[in-house]
Tab-separated table of C-alpha atoms in Angstrom:
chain	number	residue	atom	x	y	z
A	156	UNK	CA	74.241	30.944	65.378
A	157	UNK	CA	76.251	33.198	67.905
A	158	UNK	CA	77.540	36.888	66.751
A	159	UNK	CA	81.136	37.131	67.674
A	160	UNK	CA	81.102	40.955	67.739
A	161	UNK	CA	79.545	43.274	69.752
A	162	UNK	CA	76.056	44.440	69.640
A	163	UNK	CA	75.188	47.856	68.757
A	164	UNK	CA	73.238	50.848	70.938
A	165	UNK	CA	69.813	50.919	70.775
A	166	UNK	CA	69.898	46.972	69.559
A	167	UNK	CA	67.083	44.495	71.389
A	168	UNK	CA	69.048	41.451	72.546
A	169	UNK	CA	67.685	38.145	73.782
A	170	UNK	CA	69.330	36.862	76.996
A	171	UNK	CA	69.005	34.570	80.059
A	172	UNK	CA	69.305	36.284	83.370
A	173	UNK	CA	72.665	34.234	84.769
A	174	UNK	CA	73.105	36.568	88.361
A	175	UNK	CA	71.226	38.675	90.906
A	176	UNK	CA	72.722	41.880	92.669
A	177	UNK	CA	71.185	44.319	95.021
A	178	UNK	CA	72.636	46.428	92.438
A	179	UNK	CA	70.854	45.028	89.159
A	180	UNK	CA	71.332	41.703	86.995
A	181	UNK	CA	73.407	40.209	84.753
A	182	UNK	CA	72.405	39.133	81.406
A	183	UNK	CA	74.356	35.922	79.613
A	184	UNK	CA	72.971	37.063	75.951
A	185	UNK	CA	72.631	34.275	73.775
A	186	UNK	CA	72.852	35.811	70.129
A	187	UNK	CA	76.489	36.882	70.775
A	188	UNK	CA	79.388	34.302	71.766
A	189	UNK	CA	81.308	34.960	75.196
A	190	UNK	CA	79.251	38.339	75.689
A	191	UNK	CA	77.522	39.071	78.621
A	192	UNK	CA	75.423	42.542	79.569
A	193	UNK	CA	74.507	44.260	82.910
A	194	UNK	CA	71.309	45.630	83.901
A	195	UNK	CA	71.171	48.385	86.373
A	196	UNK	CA	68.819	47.868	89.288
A	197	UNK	CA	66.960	51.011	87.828
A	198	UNK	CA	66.251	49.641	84.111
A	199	UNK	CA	65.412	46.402	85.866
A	200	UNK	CA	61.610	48.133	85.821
A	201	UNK	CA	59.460	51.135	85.959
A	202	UNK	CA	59.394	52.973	89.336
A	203	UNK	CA	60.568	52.210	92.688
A	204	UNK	CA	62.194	49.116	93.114
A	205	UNK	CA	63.205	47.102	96.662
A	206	UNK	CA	64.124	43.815	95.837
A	207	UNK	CA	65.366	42.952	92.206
A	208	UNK	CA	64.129	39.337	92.801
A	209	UNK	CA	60.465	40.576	93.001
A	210	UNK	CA	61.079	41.623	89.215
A	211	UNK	CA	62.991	38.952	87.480
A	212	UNK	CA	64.701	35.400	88.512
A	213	UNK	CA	67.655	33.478	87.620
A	214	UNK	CA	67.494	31.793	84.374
A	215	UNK	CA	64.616	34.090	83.137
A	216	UNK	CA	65.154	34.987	79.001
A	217	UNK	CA	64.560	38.198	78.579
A	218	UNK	CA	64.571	40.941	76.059
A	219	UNK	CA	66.418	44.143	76.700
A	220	UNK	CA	67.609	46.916	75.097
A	221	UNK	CA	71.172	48.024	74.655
A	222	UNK	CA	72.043	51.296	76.224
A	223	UNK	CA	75.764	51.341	75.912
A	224	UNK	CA	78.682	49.408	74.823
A	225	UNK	CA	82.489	50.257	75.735
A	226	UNK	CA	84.467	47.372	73.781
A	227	UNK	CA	87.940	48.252	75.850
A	228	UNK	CA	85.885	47.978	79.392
A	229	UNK	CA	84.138	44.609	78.106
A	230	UNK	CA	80.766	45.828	79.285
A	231	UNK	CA	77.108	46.117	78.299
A	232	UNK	CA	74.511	48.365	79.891
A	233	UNK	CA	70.874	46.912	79.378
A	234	UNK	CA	67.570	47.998	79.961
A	235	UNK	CA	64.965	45.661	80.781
A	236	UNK	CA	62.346	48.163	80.993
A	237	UNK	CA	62.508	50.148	77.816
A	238	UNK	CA	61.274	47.091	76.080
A	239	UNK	CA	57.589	47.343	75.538
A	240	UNK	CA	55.003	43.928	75.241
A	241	UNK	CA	55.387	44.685	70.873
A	242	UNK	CA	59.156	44.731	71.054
A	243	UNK	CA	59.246	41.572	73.072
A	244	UNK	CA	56.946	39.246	71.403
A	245	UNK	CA	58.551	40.092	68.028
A	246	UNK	CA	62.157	39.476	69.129
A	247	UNK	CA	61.025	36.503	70.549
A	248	UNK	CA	59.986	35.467	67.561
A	249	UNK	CA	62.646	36.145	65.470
A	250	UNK	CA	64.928	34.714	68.000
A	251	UNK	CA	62.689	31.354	67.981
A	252	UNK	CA	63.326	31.891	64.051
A	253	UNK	CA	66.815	31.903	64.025
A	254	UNK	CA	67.035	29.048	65.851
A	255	UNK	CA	64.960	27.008	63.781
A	256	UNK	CA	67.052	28.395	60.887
A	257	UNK	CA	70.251	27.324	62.470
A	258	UNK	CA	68.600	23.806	62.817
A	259	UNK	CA	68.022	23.556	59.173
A	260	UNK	CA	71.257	24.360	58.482
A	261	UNK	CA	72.588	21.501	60.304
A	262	UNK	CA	70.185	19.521	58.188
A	263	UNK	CA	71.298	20.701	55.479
A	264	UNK	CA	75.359	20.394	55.674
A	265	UNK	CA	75.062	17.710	58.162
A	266	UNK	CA	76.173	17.964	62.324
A	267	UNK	CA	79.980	18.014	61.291
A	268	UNK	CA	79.544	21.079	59.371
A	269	UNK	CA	82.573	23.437	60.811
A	270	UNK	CA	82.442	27.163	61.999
A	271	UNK	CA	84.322	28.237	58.928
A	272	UNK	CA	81.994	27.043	56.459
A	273	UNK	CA	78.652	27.905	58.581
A	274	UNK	CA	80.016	31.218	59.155
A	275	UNK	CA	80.249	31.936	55.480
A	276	UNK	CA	76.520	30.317	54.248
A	277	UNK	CA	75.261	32.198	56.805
A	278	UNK	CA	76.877	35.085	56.130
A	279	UNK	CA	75.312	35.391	52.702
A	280	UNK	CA	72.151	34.522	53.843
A	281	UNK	CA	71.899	37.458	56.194
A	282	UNK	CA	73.599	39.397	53.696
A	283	UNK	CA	70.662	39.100	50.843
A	284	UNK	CA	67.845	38.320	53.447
A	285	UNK	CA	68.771	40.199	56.873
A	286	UNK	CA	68.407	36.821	58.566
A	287	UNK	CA	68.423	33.134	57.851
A	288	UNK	CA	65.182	32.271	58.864
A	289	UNK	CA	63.702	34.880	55.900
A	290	UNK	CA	66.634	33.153	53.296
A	291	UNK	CA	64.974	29.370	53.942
A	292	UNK	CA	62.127	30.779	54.125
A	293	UNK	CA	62.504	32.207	50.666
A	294	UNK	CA	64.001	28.953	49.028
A	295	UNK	CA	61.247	27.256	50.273
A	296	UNK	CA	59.029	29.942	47.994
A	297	UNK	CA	60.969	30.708	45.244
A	298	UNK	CA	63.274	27.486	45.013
A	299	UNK	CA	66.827	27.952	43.203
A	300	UNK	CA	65.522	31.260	41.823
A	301	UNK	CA	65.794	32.803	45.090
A	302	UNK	CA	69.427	32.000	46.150
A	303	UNK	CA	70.506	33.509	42.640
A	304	UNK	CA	72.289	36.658	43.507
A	305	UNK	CA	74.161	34.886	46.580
A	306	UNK	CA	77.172	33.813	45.912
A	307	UNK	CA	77.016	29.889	47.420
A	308	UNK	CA	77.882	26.677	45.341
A	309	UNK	CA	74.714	24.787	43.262
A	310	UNK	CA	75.353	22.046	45.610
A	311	UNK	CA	74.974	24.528	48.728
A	312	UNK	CA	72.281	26.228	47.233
A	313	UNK	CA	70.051	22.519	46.705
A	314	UNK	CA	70.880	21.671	49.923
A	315	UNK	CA	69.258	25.048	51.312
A	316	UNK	CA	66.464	24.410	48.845
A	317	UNK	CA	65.760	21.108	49.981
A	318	UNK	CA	66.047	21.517	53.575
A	319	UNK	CA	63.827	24.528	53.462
A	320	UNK	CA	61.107	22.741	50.958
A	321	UNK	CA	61.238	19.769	53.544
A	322	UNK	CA	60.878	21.801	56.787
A	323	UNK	CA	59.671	25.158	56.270
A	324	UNK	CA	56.157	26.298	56.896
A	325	UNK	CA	55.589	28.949	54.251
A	326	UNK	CA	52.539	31.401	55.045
A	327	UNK	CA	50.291	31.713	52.068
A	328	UNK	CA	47.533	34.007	51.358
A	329	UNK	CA	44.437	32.983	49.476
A	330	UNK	CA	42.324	35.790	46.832
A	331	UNK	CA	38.875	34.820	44.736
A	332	UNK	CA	37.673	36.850	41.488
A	333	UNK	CA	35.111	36.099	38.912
A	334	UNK	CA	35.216	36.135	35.266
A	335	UNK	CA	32.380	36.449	33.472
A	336	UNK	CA	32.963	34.745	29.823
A	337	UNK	CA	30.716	34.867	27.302
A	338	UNK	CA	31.512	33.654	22.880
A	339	UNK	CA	28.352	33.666	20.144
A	340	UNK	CA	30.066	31.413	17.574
A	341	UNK	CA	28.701	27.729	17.262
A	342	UNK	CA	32.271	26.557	18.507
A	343	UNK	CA	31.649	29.024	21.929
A	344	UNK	CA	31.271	25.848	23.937
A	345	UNK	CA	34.950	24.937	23.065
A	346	UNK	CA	36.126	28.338	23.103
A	347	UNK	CA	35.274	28.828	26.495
A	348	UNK	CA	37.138	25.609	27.393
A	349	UNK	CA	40.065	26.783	25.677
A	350	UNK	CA	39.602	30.220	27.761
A	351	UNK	CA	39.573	28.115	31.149
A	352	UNK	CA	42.803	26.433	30.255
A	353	UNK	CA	44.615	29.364	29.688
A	354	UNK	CA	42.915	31.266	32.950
A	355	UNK	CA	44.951	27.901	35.207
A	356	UNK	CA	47.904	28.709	33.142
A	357	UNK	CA	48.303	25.949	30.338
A	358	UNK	CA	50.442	24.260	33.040
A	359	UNK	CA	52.784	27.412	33.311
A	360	UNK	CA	52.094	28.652	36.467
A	361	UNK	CA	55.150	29.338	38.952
A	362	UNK	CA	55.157	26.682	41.540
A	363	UNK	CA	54.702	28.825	44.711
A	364	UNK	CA	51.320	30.012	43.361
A	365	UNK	CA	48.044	27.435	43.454
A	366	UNK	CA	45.366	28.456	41.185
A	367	UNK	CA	41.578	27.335	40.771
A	368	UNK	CA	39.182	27.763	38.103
A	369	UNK	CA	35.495	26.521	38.879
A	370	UNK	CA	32.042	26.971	37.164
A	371	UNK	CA	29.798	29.398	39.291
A	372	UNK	CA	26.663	29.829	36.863
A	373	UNK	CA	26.867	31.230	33.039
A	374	UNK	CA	28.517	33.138	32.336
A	375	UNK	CA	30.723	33.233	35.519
A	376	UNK	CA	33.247	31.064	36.765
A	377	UNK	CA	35.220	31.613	39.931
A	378	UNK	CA	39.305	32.016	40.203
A	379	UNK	CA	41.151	31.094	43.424
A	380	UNK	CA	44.705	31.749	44.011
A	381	UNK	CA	46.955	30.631	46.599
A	382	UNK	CA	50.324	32.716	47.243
A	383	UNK	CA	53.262	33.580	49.454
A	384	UNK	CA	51.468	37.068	49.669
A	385	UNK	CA	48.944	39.802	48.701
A	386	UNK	CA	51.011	41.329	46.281
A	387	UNK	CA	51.595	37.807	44.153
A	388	UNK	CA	48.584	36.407	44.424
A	389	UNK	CA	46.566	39.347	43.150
A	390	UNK	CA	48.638	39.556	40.517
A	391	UNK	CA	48.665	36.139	39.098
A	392	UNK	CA	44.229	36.617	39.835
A	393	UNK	CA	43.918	39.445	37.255
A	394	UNK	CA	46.302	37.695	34.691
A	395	UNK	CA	44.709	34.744	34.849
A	396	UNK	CA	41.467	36.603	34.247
A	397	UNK	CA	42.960	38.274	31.566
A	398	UNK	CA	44.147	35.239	29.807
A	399	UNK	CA	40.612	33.637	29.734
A	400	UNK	CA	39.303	37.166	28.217
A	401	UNK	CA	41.909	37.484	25.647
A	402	UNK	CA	40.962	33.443	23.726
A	403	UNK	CA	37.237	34.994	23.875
A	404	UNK	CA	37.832	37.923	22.804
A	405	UNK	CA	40.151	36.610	20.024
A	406	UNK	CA	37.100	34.592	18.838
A	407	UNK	CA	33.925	37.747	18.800
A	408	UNK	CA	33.258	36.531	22.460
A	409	UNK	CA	33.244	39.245	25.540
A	410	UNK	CA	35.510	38.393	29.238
A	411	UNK	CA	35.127	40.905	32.380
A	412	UNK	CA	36.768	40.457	35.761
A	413	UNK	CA	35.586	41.668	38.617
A	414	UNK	CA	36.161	40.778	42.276
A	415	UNK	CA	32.319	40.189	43.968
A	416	UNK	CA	30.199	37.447	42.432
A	417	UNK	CA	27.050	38.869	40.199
A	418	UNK	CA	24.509	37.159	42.197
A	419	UNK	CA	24.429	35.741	45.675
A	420	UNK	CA	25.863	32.152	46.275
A	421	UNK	CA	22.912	29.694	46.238
């Protein structure tokens, strides 16, 4: 996907160096259609510079910064130099990103999807998400839920949920806790089973989140979740753990979570 305004001061821009001047270099940028930015021999680099060609070549991509933009003059002043090693490997990869995304949205609506419609799906995405990589990304989580507040048709919406389930490489995060459960009455054996089934969710658990129970040693038993992230997953740990305390406790028993196992593995 190609911008077709202008970018704005102070904005990192990918671009592919397109022509060499004693004076600087000129910058064919590749996130905004028809739009192309100079950069003065002296933000080529830091100190002294002789030859430009020492510094950068001719069909380089580069990240650079935007200095200035005068809309009625059609020109961009760049700076190659005020982007440090951070700034470039992250707008790499959210360039790399977009592109991806803009692959999956041809899977999606098919190669003969027009500019029109594109414009508009993608305009929502960015709209809810700041970029379409983190909207597939999301559907790939989340599923329909996540595409509820933007305003595309259930058959757009499956298609982005399909695509992104299909193609997207969602990063999970894994936590462990331990529940120590413990019931007196003759029917403890089965009460404790009953307390495991609701600890994995009694086949309720959302489907972005993977969660383990497993026997450690009595009276502790181990809890595993997998999760898009920190936040989620620790949740859905210490309600899980709370669900297998509550049947024990409902029956004279005693549940307590805590994060570090009681003993040493064997």
């Amino acid at each position: 996907m190609k911008y077709s305004g202008w970018p704005e001061p102070g904005e990192l821009v990918v671009g592919k160096i397109d022509e060499i001047e004693d004076f600087g270099v000129f910058v064919d940028l590749d996130e905004y259609e028809g739009k192309r930015g100079l950069c003065h021999i002296s933000e080529v680099a830091s100190g002294w510079i002789k030859n430009v060609r020492d510094h950068v070549n001719e069909g380089q991509t580069v990240v650079a910064k935007v200095l200035d933009v005068d809309e009625s003059a059609q020109q961009i002043d760049l700076s190659i130099k005020d982007v440090n090693d951070h700034q470039r490997k992250e707008k790499i990869q959210e360039w790399k990103n977009e592109q991806k995304a803009d692959n999956w949205m041809e899977l999606a609506f098919g190669e003969d999807l027009d500019d029109e419609t594109y414009a508009a799906i993608a305009n929502e995405l960015l709209a809810e998400f700041g970029s379409m990589y983190d909207g597939f990304e999301s559907a790939a989580i989340h599923g329909e839920d996540a595409l509820e507040d933007v305003d595309l048709s259930e058959e757009e919406i499956d298609a982005i949920v399909q695509t992104a389930r299909n193609n997207v490489s969602v990063p999970y995060v894994q936590v462990t806790g331990y529940v120590d459960l413990s019931c007196p009455e003759s029917d403890g054996v089965d009460v404790i089973k009953e307390a495991l089934q609701a600890a994995e969710g009694n086949g309720e658990v959302p489907d972005e989140i993977e969660l383990e129970v497993t026997y450690v040693g009595s009276p502790e038993y181990r809890i595993q979740v997998q999760a898009p992230d920190y936040k989620t997953a620790e949740d859905a740990l210490e309600e899980s753990a709370d669900r297998a305390a509550a049947v024990v406790e409902q029956h004279g028993g005693a549940g307590q979570f805590h994060r570090e196992r009681s003993e040493d593995d064997e």
